[in-house]
Amino acid sequence: MSGFSIRPIFADYLAIYHGETKAAIIYPADDAGRLAVYPNPDAFPGLMFDGLPAPLKPAFEPFDSLEAIADRFGIPAHELEAIEA
């Protein structure tokens, strides 16, 4: 188990949680269909997002799909089924 999970937070937005900490926000797809992951500045303050858990990086990161995000964070595919339904 990776310690990460993906949960809906509002409207078209999802979040990556590390335990019970909202570690990052997953922004809706852009015009090219890519999702963006950005660290949660409320949980990790400062320009370098102090305390940010790996594999999160202190920048916007584009992903081709929710599955690609889950793979990067070690989240089992079956956990995405409830989100995508």
XYZ file of C-alpha atoms in Angstrom:
85
model
C 0.000 0.000 0.000
C 1.388 3.367 -1.035
C -0.321 5.626 1.489
C -1.815 7.696 -1.353
C -5.441 7.821 -2.470
C -7.507 9.879 -4.904
C -10.757 11.421 -3.699
C -13.272 13.863 -5.166
C -13.220 17.285 -3.503
C -15.716 19.388 -5.488
C -17.215 19.778 -8.967
C -14.688 18.417 -11.488
C -11.760 18.451 -9.075
C -10.052 15.536 -7.399
C -7.304 15.467 -4.792
C -4.430 13.184 -3.988
C -4.363 12.388 -0.298
C -1.327 11.150 1.596
C -2.948 9.490 4.559
C -5.501 12.082 5.662
C -3.542 15.063 4.297
C -4.760 16.620 1.049
C -1.338 16.582 -0.608
C -2.222 17.749 -4.131
C -5.079 18.880 -6.336
C -5.858 17.249 -9.665
C -7.070 19.915 -12.066
C -9.561 19.087 -14.856
C -8.229 18.258 -18.294
C -6.884 21.102 -20.415
C -7.553 21.588 -24.135
C -5.054 18.815 -24.913
C -6.879 16.421 -22.558
C -4.137 16.360 -19.933
C -4.808 16.522 -16.209
C -2.529 18.608 -13.986
C -1.369 17.729 -10.482
C -0.303 20.586 -8.223
C 0.814 20.355 -4.570
C -1.591 21.730 -1.979
C 0.001 24.981 -0.728
C -2.161 24.904 2.412
C -0.580 21.619 3.486
C 2.962 22.328 2.260
C 3.830 26.037 2.566
C 6.718 27.831 0.950
C 8.077 28.074 -2.562
C 9.433 24.526 -2.409
C 6.378 23.081 -0.615
C 8.295 22.082 2.525
C 7.606 18.502 3.619
C 6.125 17.445 0.271
C 5.994 13.620 0.125
C 7.618 11.856 -2.830
C 6.758 11.333 -5.635
C 5.048 14.750 -5.651
C 7.120 17.537 -7.158
C 6.908 21.275 -6.386
C 5.369 22.220 -9.752
C 2.406 21.573 -12.031
C 2.813 18.088 -13.499
C 0.785 17.036 -16.542
C -0.646 13.510 -16.844
C -2.444 11.869 -19.742
C -5.043 10.129 -17.559
C -6.244 9.425 -14.057
C -4.808 5.935 -14.474
C -1.362 7.433 -15.138
C -1.647 9.443 -11.920
C -2.705 6.349 -9.967
C 0.216 4.386 -11.417
C 2.712 7.107 -10.440
C 1.441 7.172 -6.850
C 1.009 3.417 -6.435
C -2.772 3.596 -6.150
C -4.469 0.336 -7.203
C -6.624 0.618 -10.331
C -9.660 -0.821 -8.538
C -9.717 2.258 -6.277
C -10.374 4.437 -9.346
C -13.551 2.574 -10.287
C -15.660 4.381 -7.673
C -14.278 7.767 -8.763
C -14.858 7.195 -12.479
C -18.375 5.763 -12.049
